[in-house]
């Protein structure tokens, strides 16, 4: 099964070669407004996404639940779930050079879980270089091994500053592109490039394809505000829009049956993050 979830990888890349990462618990919710489904005879869909992530210096665990609302057609799916566990370890080679490594285990499903054909194993590794002011350049690669189609992608980018720094900070990379501007210790503004690569195994009695798969490929952007009322508490909220969304349907053997594009739609998000 082809499945490439970017959220945990983004978390890991934003912390490349950090010497210490505090334990955190993050609760996130977002809503994507109603949009036309191309080629469906006028059908529309909206979605609500709920995610809980917890992690620390070496491990991060994430649970994601997506609920769909359709109009103009019978609901092809009601909801989808995705779980992932990411292990990561960074270490220094010299004062300026370091290595980052990681391994993500994940699965997505509509109802039943079939471990024999519903898994993704994603190792990654790369090197980083720290230059003036603690900024970093990193370069590496990842692979995804699954039941349908193995994939191989580069990792490249630059990380500058820290979220707590006044002024600009962020990471210009794939998939962890994010820029923050902080005028005060108590609030900041953020811009994030959103990338989704999640594939789920459909239910045994799915209307789309029994025991088949649905693969979401989406790109979008978010603009929001970060509020820090306490040192250990961070609130994020803002607007977002996915301007390029595609859903591919596969049969149980991993052969593509259909593909549907969804028009852009505006939405919003909220995030509650505790750091210990």
Short mmCIF file of N, CA and C in Angstrom, two decimals, residues 95-251:
data_model
loop_
_atom_site.label_atom_id
_atom_site.label_comp_id
_atom_site.label_asym_id
_atom_site.label_seq_id
_atom_site.Cartn_x
_atom_site.Cartn_y
_atom_site.Cartn_z
N UNK A 95 31.68 20.15 15.27
CA UNK A 95 31.00 21.32 15.82
C UNK A 95 29.94 21.85 14.87
N UNK A 96 30.14 21.68 13.55
CA UNK A 96 29.22 22.24 12.56
C UNK A 96 28.38 21.19 11.84
N UNK A 97 28.89 19.98 11.70
CA UNK A 97 28.19 18.95 10.93
C UNK A 97 27.49 17.96 11.86
N UNK A 98 26.30 17.52 11.44
CA UNK A 98 25.55 16.53 12.19
C UNK A 98 24.82 15.57 11.27
N UNK A 99 24.32 14.50 11.83
CA UNK A 99 23.51 13.52 11.11
C UNK A 99 22.13 13.45 11.74
N UNK A 100 21.09 13.29 10.92
CA UNK A 100 19.75 13.03 11.43
C UNK A 100 19.23 11.75 10.81
N UNK A 101 18.57 10.95 11.62
CA UNK A 101 18.02 9.68 11.18
C UNK A 101 16.59 9.54 11.72
N UNK A 102 15.79 8.71 11.08
CA UNK A 102 14.43 8.50 11.57
C UNK A 102 13.77 7.32 10.89
N UNK A 103 12.71 6.83 11.53
CA UNK A 103 11.93 5.72 10.99
C UNK A 103 10.48 5.92 11.40
N UNK A 104 9.57 5.95 10.41
CA UNK A 104 8.14 6.12 10.67
C UNK A 104 7.39 4.85 10.30
N UNK A 105 6.53 4.39 11.21
CA UNK A 105 5.62 3.26 10.97
C UNK A 105 4.20 3.81 11.00
N UNK A 106 3.40 3.53 9.98
CA UNK A 106 2.08 4.15 9.89
C UNK A 106 1.07 3.24 9.21
N UNK A 107 -0.20 3.54 9.43
CA UNK A 107 -1.29 2.89 8.71
C UNK A 107 -2.49 3.82 8.68
N UNK A 108 -3.31 3.70 7.62
CA UNK A 108 -4.55 4.44 7.52
C UNK A 108 -5.68 3.48 7.20
N UNK A 109 -6.87 3.73 7.73
CA UNK A 109 -7.96 2.78 7.54
C UNK A 109 -9.31 3.47 7.68
N UNK A 110 -10.32 2.89 7.01
CA UNK A 110 -11.70 3.36 7.14
C UNK A 110 -12.41 2.64 8.27
N UNK A 111 -12.25 1.32 8.34
CA UNK A 111 -12.96 0.52 9.36
C UNK A 111 -12.06 -0.60 9.86
N UNK A 112 -12.04 -1.71 9.13
CA UNK A 112 -11.23 -2.85 9.55
C UNK A 112 -9.74 -2.58 9.35
N UNK A 113 -8.92 -3.23 10.18
CA UNK A 113 -7.46 -3.11 10.07
C UNK A 113 -6.89 -4.46 9.63
N UNK A 114 -6.21 -4.47 8.50
CA UNK A 114 -5.54 -5.67 7.98
C UNK A 114 -4.04 -5.40 7.96
N UNK A 115 -3.35 -5.85 8.98
CA UNK A 115 -1.93 -5.54 9.12
C UNK A 115 -1.09 -6.09 7.98
N UNK A 116 -1.54 -7.20 7.36
CA UNK A 116 -0.73 -7.82 6.32
C UNK A 116 -0.63 -6.96 5.07
N UNK A 117 -1.60 -6.09 4.81
CA UNK A 117 -1.54 -5.24 3.61
C UNK A 117 -1.90 -3.79 3.90
N UNK A 118 -1.74 -3.39 5.16
CA UNK A 118 -2.01 -2.00 5.54
C UNK A 118 -0.88 -1.51 6.44
N UNK A 119 0.23 -1.17 5.83
CA UNK A 119 1.38 -0.69 6.59
C UNK A 119 2.26 0.17 5.70
N UNK A 120 3.05 1.00 6.31
CA UNK A 120 4.07 1.79 5.61
C UNK A 120 5.29 1.91 6.51
N UNK A 121 6.45 1.64 5.96
CA UNK A 121 7.71 1.74 6.68
C UNK A 121 8.57 2.77 5.96
N UNK A 122 8.91 3.86 6.66
CA UNK A 122 9.58 4.99 6.01
C UNK A 122 10.86 5.36 6.76
N UNK A 123 12.00 4.84 6.35
CA UNK A 123 13.29 5.29 6.93
C UNK A 123 13.77 6.56 6.24
N UNK A 124 14.57 7.34 6.95
CA UNK A 124 15.16 8.54 6.39
C UNK A 124 16.51 8.80 7.06
N UNK A 125 17.36 9.54 6.39
CA UNK A 125 18.66 9.90 6.94
C UNK A 125 19.21 11.08 6.15
N UNK A 126 20.08 11.84 6.80
CA UNK A 126 20.68 12.97 6.11
C UNK A 126 21.73 13.65 6.97
N UNK A 127 22.32 14.68 6.41
CA UNK A 127 23.38 15.42 7.08
C UNK A 127 22.96 16.88 7.19
N UNK A 128 23.39 17.55 8.25
CA UNK A 128 23.10 18.97 8.44
C UNK A 128 24.40 19.73 8.67
N UNK A 129 24.35 21.01 8.32
CA UNK A 129 25.50 21.89 8.53
C UNK A 129 25.00 23.15 9.22
N UNK A 130 25.59 23.48 10.36
CA UNK A 130 25.22 24.66 11.13
C UNK A 130 26.19 25.79 10.84
N UNK A 131 25.63 26.95 10.48
CA UNK A 131 26.48 28.09 10.19
C UNK A 131 26.06 29.28 11.04
N UNK A 132 26.43 30.49 10.66
CA UNK A 132 26.30 31.68 11.49
C UNK A 132 24.93 31.80 12.14
N UNK A 133 24.93 32.08 13.45
CA UNK A 133 23.69 32.32 14.17
C UNK A 133 22.89 31.08 14.50
N UNK A 134 23.47 29.89 14.32
CA UNK A 134 22.75 28.65 14.61
C UNK A 134 21.83 28.20 13.51
N UNK A 135 21.89 28.82 12.33
CA UNK A 135 21.09 28.39 11.18
C UNK A 135 21.64 27.08 10.64
N UNK A 136 20.77 26.32 9.95
CA UNK A 136 21.17 25.00 9.47
C UNK A 136 20.73 24.77 8.03
N UNK A 137 21.58 24.09 7.30
CA UNK A 137 21.23 23.52 6.00
C UNK A 137 21.20 22.02 6.15
N UNK A 138 20.17 21.36 5.63
CA UNK A 138 20.13 19.91 5.73
C UNK A 138 19.81 19.28 4.39
N UNK A 139 20.36 18.08 4.18
CA UNK A 139 20.22 17.36 2.93
C UNK A 139 20.19 15.87 3.23
N UNK A 140 19.22 15.17 2.63
CA UNK A 140 19.11 13.74 2.88
C UNK A 140 18.13 13.08 1.93
N UNK A 141 17.61 11.94 2.34
CA UNK A 141 16.68 11.18 1.50
C UNK A 141 15.82 10.30 2.38
N UNK A 142 14.66 9.93 1.83
CA UNK A 142 13.80 8.97 2.51
C UNK A 142 13.27 7.97 1.50
N UNK A 143 12.85 6.82 2.01
CA UNK A 143 12.22 5.79 1.18
C UNK A 143 10.96 5.33 1.89
N UNK A 144 10.00 4.88 1.12
CA UNK A 144 8.77 4.32 1.67
C UNK A 144 8.56 2.92 1.11
N UNK A 145 8.42 1.93 2.00
CA UNK A 145 8.21 0.54 1.60
C UNK A 145 6.80 0.12 2.02
N UNK A 146 6.04 -0.41 1.06
CA UNK A 146 4.63 -0.71 1.29
C UNK A 146 4.17 -1.80 0.34
N UNK A 147 2.89 -2.06 0.32
CA UNK A 147 2.35 -3.17 -0.46
C UNK A 147 2.06 -2.83 -1.91
N UNK A 148 2.05 -1.54 -2.26
CA UNK A 148 1.64 -1.16 -3.61
C UNK A 148 2.78 -0.56 -4.43
N UNK A 149 3.41 0.49 -3.92
CA UNK A 149 4.38 1.20 -4.73
C UNK A 149 5.41 1.88 -3.83
N UNK A 150 6.63 1.37 -3.80
CA UNK A 150 7.68 2.00 -3.03
C UNK A 150 8.05 3.35 -3.65
N UNK A 151 8.36 4.33 -2.78
CA UNK A 151 8.72 5.65 -3.27
C UNK A 151 10.03 6.10 -2.64
N UNK A 152 10.71 7.02 -3.33
CA UNK A 152 12.00 7.54 -2.87
C UNK A 152 12.00 9.05 -3.12
N UNK A 153 12.31 9.84 -2.08
CA UNK A 153 12.25 11.29 -2.18
C UNK A 153 13.47 11.92 -1.52
N UNK A 154 13.92 13.06 -2.04
CA UNK A 154 14.99 13.81 -1.38
C UNK A 154 14.46 14.63 -0.22
N UNK A 155 15.33 14.97 0.71
CA UNK A 155 15.05 15.91 1.79
C UNK A 155 16.08 17.03 1.67
N UNK A 156 15.61 18.26 1.55
CA UNK A 156 16.53 19.38 1.41
C UNK A 156 15.89 20.65 1.94
N UNK A 157 16.68 21.50 2.57
CA UNK A 157 16.12 22.75 3.05
C UNK A 157 17.07 23.50 3.96
N UNK A 158 16.55 24.59 4.48
CA UNK A 158 17.30 25.43 5.40
C UNK A 158 16.41 25.79 6.58
N UNK A 159 16.96 25.72 7.78
CA UNK A 159 16.24 26.05 9.00
C UNK A 159 16.95 27.24 9.65
N UNK A 160 16.17 28.26 10.00
CA UNK A 160 16.77 29.45 10.57
C UNK A 160 16.01 29.89 11.81
N UNK A 161 16.73 30.19 12.85
CA UNK A 161 16.14 30.69 14.08
C UNK A 161 15.30 29.66 14.82
N UNK A 162 14.60 30.16 15.85
CA UNK A 162 13.72 29.35 16.67
C UNK A 162 12.39 30.08 16.83
N UNK A 163 11.30 29.31 17.05
CA UNK A 163 9.98 29.92 17.20
C UNK A 163 9.95 30.97 18.31
N UNK A 164 10.82 30.83 19.31
CA UNK A 164 10.82 31.76 20.44
C UNK A 164 11.63 33.03 20.16
N UNK A 165 12.38 33.05 19.06
CA UNK A 165 13.20 34.22 18.73
C UNK A 165 12.33 35.37 18.23
N UNK A 166 12.70 36.59 18.58
CA UNK A 166 12.05 37.76 18.00
C UNK A 166 12.49 37.90 16.55
N UNK A 167 11.57 38.37 15.71
CA UNK A 167 11.87 38.49 14.29
C UNK A 167 11.47 37.24 13.53
N UNK A 168 12.13 36.99 12.41
CA UNK A 168 11.77 35.88 11.54
C UNK A 168 12.48 34.59 11.95
N UNK A 169 11.78 33.47 11.78
CA UNK A 169 12.34 32.13 11.97
C UNK A 169 11.53 31.16 11.14
N UNK A 170 12.03 29.94 10.99
CA UNK A 170 11.26 28.95 10.26
C UNK A 170 12.12 27.95 9.54
N UNK A 171 11.50 27.28 8.58
CA UNK A 171 12.16 26.25 7.80
C UNK A 171 11.64 26.33 6.37
N UNK A 172 12.54 26.54 5.42
CA UNK A 172 12.20 26.55 4.00
C UNK A 172 12.67 25.23 3.42
N UNK A 173 11.74 24.30 3.25
CA UNK A 173 12.12 22.95 2.86
C UNK A 173 10.89 22.20 2.37
N UNK A 174 11.10 20.97 1.99
CA UNK A 174 10.00 20.05 1.72
C UNK A 174 10.17 18.86 2.65
N UNK A 175 9.15 18.55 3.49
CA UNK A 175 7.80 19.11 3.46
C UNK A 175 7.54 20.13 4.58
N UNK A 176 8.57 20.61 5.23
CA UNK A 176 8.37 21.37 6.47
C UNK A 176 8.53 22.87 6.27
N UNK A 177 7.87 23.42 5.25
CA UNK A 177 8.00 24.84 4.99
C UNK A 177 7.09 25.64 5.92
N UNK A 178 7.70 26.53 6.70
CA UNK A 178 6.98 27.34 7.67
C UNK A 178 7.82 28.57 7.99
N UNK A 179 7.17 29.74 8.03
CA UNK A 179 7.84 30.98 8.38
C UNK A 179 7.06 31.67 9.49
N UNK A 180 7.77 32.10 10.53
CA UNK A 180 7.16 32.77 11.68
C UNK A 180 7.79 34.15 11.86
N UNK A 181 6.95 35.13 12.14
CA UNK A 181 7.45 36.46 12.51
C UNK A 181 6.93 36.79 13.90
N UNK A 182 7.86 37.00 14.84
CA UNK A 182 7.50 37.23 16.25
C UNK A 182 7.91 38.65 16.67
N UNK A 183 6.94 39.57 16.81
CA UNK A 183 7.26 40.91 17.31
C UNK A 183 7.30 41.00 18.83
N UNK A 184 6.78 39.95 19.51
CA UNK A 184 6.70 39.97 20.97
C UNK A 184 6.85 38.55 21.50
N UNK A 185 7.25 38.45 22.76
CA UNK A 185 7.36 37.13 23.38
C UNK A 185 6.00 36.48 23.57
N UNK A 186 4.92 37.25 23.47
CA UNK A 186 3.58 36.74 23.77
C UNK A 186 2.75 36.42 22.53
N UNK A 187 3.19 36.85 21.36
CA UNK A 187 2.42 36.52 20.16
C UNK A 187 3.33 36.58 18.93
N UNK A 188 2.86 35.92 17.85
CA UNK A 188 3.61 35.88 16.60
C UNK A 188 2.63 35.60 15.47
N UNK A 189 3.13 35.70 14.25
CA UNK A 189 2.34 35.40 13.05
C UNK A 189 3.06 34.30 12.27
N UNK A 190 2.27 33.41 11.64
CA UNK A 190 2.87 32.29 10.93
C UNK A 190 2.25 32.10 9.56
N UNK A 191 3.08 31.62 8.63
CA UNK A 191 2.64 31.19 7.32
C UNK A 191 3.18 29.79 7.08
N UNK A 192 2.31 28.86 6.67
CA UNK A 192 2.70 27.46 6.53
C UNK A 192 2.25 26.94 5.17
N UNK A 193 3.12 26.24 4.49
CA UNK A 193 2.77 25.53 3.27
C UNK A 193 2.31 24.13 3.66
N UNK A 194 1.09 23.78 3.30
CA UNK A 194 0.47 22.52 3.72
C UNK A 194 0.63 21.44 2.64
N UNK A 195 1.10 20.29 3.04
CA UNK A 195 1.24 19.16 2.13
C UNK A 195 0.65 17.92 2.77
N UNK A 196 -0.24 17.23 2.07
CA UNK A 196 -0.85 16.00 2.56
C UNK A 196 -0.57 14.88 1.57
N UNK A 197 -0.06 13.77 2.08
CA UNK A 197 0.15 12.55 1.30
C UNK A 197 -0.27 11.37 2.17
N UNK A 198 -1.57 11.09 2.22
CA UNK A 198 -2.08 10.02 3.07
C UNK A 198 -2.92 9.05 2.24
N UNK A 199 -2.67 7.77 2.44
CA UNK A 199 -3.47 6.75 1.78
C UNK A 199 -4.05 5.82 2.82
N UNK A 200 -5.33 5.47 2.66
CA UNK A 200 -6.07 4.69 3.63
C UNK A 200 -6.65 3.44 2.97
N UNK A 201 -6.70 2.36 3.73
CA UNK A 201 -7.39 1.17 3.24
C UNK A 201 -8.88 1.30 3.53
N UNK A 202 -9.69 1.07 2.49
CA UNK A 202 -11.12 1.20 2.62
C UNK A 202 -11.72 -0.01 3.32
N UNK A 203 -12.97 0.13 3.77
CA UNK A 203 -13.66 -0.93 4.50
C UNK A 203 -13.89 -2.15 3.62
N UNK A 204 -14.10 -3.28 4.27
CA UNK A 204 -14.35 -4.53 3.54
C UNK A 204 -15.59 -4.43 2.66
N UNK A 205 -16.58 -3.63 3.08
CA UNK A 205 -17.81 -3.46 2.31
C UNK A 205 -17.91 -2.05 1.71
N UNK A 206 -16.79 -1.44 1.41
CA UNK A 206 -16.76 -0.08 0.89
C UNK A 206 -17.56 0.05 -0.41
N UNK A 207 -18.25 1.19 -0.56
CA UNK A 207 -18.98 1.48 -1.80
C UNK A 207 -18.02 1.84 -2.93
N UNK A 208 -16.85 2.34 -2.57
CA UNK A 208 -15.88 2.74 -3.59
C UNK A 208 -15.10 1.54 -4.13
N UNK A 209 -14.53 0.75 -3.22
CA UNK A 209 -13.74 -0.41 -3.61
C UNK A 209 -13.49 -1.26 -2.37
N UNK A 210 -14.18 -2.39 -2.22
CA UNK A 210 -14.01 -3.23 -1.03
C UNK A 210 -12.55 -3.61 -0.80
N UNK A 211 -12.05 -3.29 0.41
CA UNK A 211 -10.66 -3.54 0.79
C UNK A 211 -9.67 -2.83 -0.11
N UNK A 212 -10.14 -1.82 -0.85
CA UNK A 212 -9.26 -1.03 -1.70
C UNK A 212 -8.64 0.11 -0.92
N UNK A 213 -8.24 1.15 -1.64
CA UNK A 213 -7.52 2.25 -1.02
C UNK A 213 -7.99 3.59 -1.59
N UNK A 214 -7.89 4.63 -0.77
CA UNK A 214 -8.10 5.99 -1.22
C UNK A 214 -6.87 6.81 -0.83
N UNK A 215 -6.30 7.50 -1.79
CA UNK A 215 -5.05 8.22 -1.60
C UNK A 215 -5.30 9.71 -1.80
N UNK A 216 -5.07 10.50 -0.75
CA UNK A 216 -5.25 11.95 -0.82
C UNK A 216 -3.92 12.63 -1.10
N UNK A 217 -3.91 13.50 -2.13
CA UNK A 217 -2.75 14.32 -2.45
C UNK A 217 -3.22 15.77 -2.46
N UNK A 218 -2.78 16.55 -1.49
CA UNK A 218 -3.26 17.93 -1.34
C UNK A 218 -2.13 18.89 -1.06
N UNK A 219 -2.29 20.11 -1.59
CA UNK A 219 -1.38 21.21 -1.29
C UNK A 219 -2.21 22.43 -0.89
N UNK A 220 -1.72 23.18 0.09
CA UNK A 220 -2.44 24.34 0.53
C UNK A 220 -1.54 25.29 1.29
N UNK A 221 -2.16 26.31 1.88
CA UNK A 221 -1.41 27.30 2.66
C UNK A 221 -2.26 27.76 3.83
N UNK A 222 -1.61 28.15 4.91
CA UNK A 222 -2.30 28.63 6.11
C UNK A 222 -1.61 29.89 6.61
N UNK A 223 -2.43 30.81 7.12
CA UNK A 223 -1.95 32.04 7.75
C UNK A 223 -2.61 32.15 9.11
N UNK A 224 -1.80 32.39 10.15
CA UNK A 224 -2.40 32.42 11.47
C UNK A 224 -1.62 33.20 12.48
N UNK A 225 -2.13 33.15 13.70
CA UNK A 225 -1.56 33.86 14.84
C UNK A 225 -1.15 32.84 15.89
N UNK A 226 -0.01 33.05 16.52
CA UNK A 226 0.48 32.23 17.63
C UNK A 226 0.41 33.07 18.90
N UNK A 227 -0.21 32.52 19.93
CA UNK A 227 -0.33 33.22 21.21
C UNK A 227 0.34 32.37 22.28
N UNK A 228 1.19 33.00 23.11
CA UNK A 228 1.90 32.31 24.18
C UNK A 228 1.56 32.94 25.53
N UNK A 229 0.40 32.57 26.12
CA UNK A 229 0.02 33.15 27.41
C UNK A 229 0.91 32.68 28.55
N UNK A 230 1.46 31.45 28.42
CA UNK A 230 2.37 30.87 29.40
C UNK A 230 3.57 30.27 28.67
N UNK A 231 4.65 30.08 29.37
CA UNK A 231 5.84 29.51 28.75
C UNK A 231 5.58 28.10 28.22
N UNK A 232 4.75 27.32 28.90
CA UNK A 232 4.49 25.95 28.51
C UNK A 232 3.27 25.79 27.60
N UNK A 233 2.54 26.89 27.34
CA UNK A 233 1.30 26.82 26.58
C UNK A 233 1.40 27.67 25.32
N UNK A 234 0.99 27.07 24.20
CA UNK A 234 0.99 27.78 22.93
C UNK A 234 -0.33 27.54 22.22
N UNK A 235 -0.96 28.62 21.75
CA UNK A 235 -2.22 28.56 21.01
C UNK A 235 -1.97 29.04 19.59
N UNK A 236 -2.52 28.32 18.61
CA UNK A 236 -2.43 28.72 17.21
C UNK A 236 -3.83 28.71 16.60
N UNK A 237 -4.14 29.72 15.80
CA UNK A 237 -5.41 29.72 15.09
C UNK A 237 -5.29 30.60 13.87
N UNK A 238 -6.09 30.28 12.83
CA UNK A 238 -6.00 31.04 11.60
C UNK A 238 -6.85 30.46 10.51
N UNK A 239 -6.60 30.89 9.28
CA UNK A 239 -7.34 30.43 8.12
C UNK A 239 -6.42 29.60 7.24
N UNK A 240 -7.03 28.72 6.45
CA UNK A 240 -6.25 27.88 5.55
C UNK A 240 -7.07 27.60 4.29
N UNK A 241 -6.38 27.21 3.24
CA UNK A 241 -7.04 26.84 1.99
C UNK A 241 -6.20 25.80 1.28
N UNK A 242 -6.86 24.74 0.86
CA UNK A 242 -6.21 23.75 0.00
C UNK A 242 -6.56 24.08 -1.44
N UNK A 243 -5.56 24.51 -2.20
CA UNK A 243 -5.80 24.95 -3.57
C UNK A 243 -5.60 23.84 -4.60
N UNK A 244 -5.10 22.70 -4.18
CA UNK A 244 -4.88 21.58 -5.10
C UNK A 244 -5.14 20.29 -4.34
N UNK A 245 -6.29 19.65 -4.62
CA UNK A 245 -6.64 18.42 -3.92
C UNK A 245 -7.06 17.35 -4.93
N UNK A 246 -6.53 16.15 -4.74
CA UNK A 246 -6.86 15.03 -5.60
C UNK A 246 -7.01 13.78 -4.75
N UNK A 247 -8.04 12.98 -5.07
CA UNK A 247 -8.29 11.72 -4.38
C UNK A 247 -8.27 10.60 -5.42
N UNK A 248 -7.33 9.66 -5.23
CA UNK A 248 -7.19 8.53 -6.14
C UNK A 248 -7.77 7.28 -5.48
N UNK A 249 -8.53 6.51 -6.25
CA UNK A 249 -9.18 5.29 -5.74
C UNK A 249 -8.47 4.07 -6.34
N UNK A 250 -8.12 3.12 -5.48
CA UNK A 250 -7.45 1.89 -5.91
C UNK A 250 -8.26 0.67 -5.49
N UNK A 251 -8.10 -0.43 -6.24
CA UNK A 251 -8.73 -1.68 -5.83
C UNK A 251 -7.84 -2.38 -4.81
#
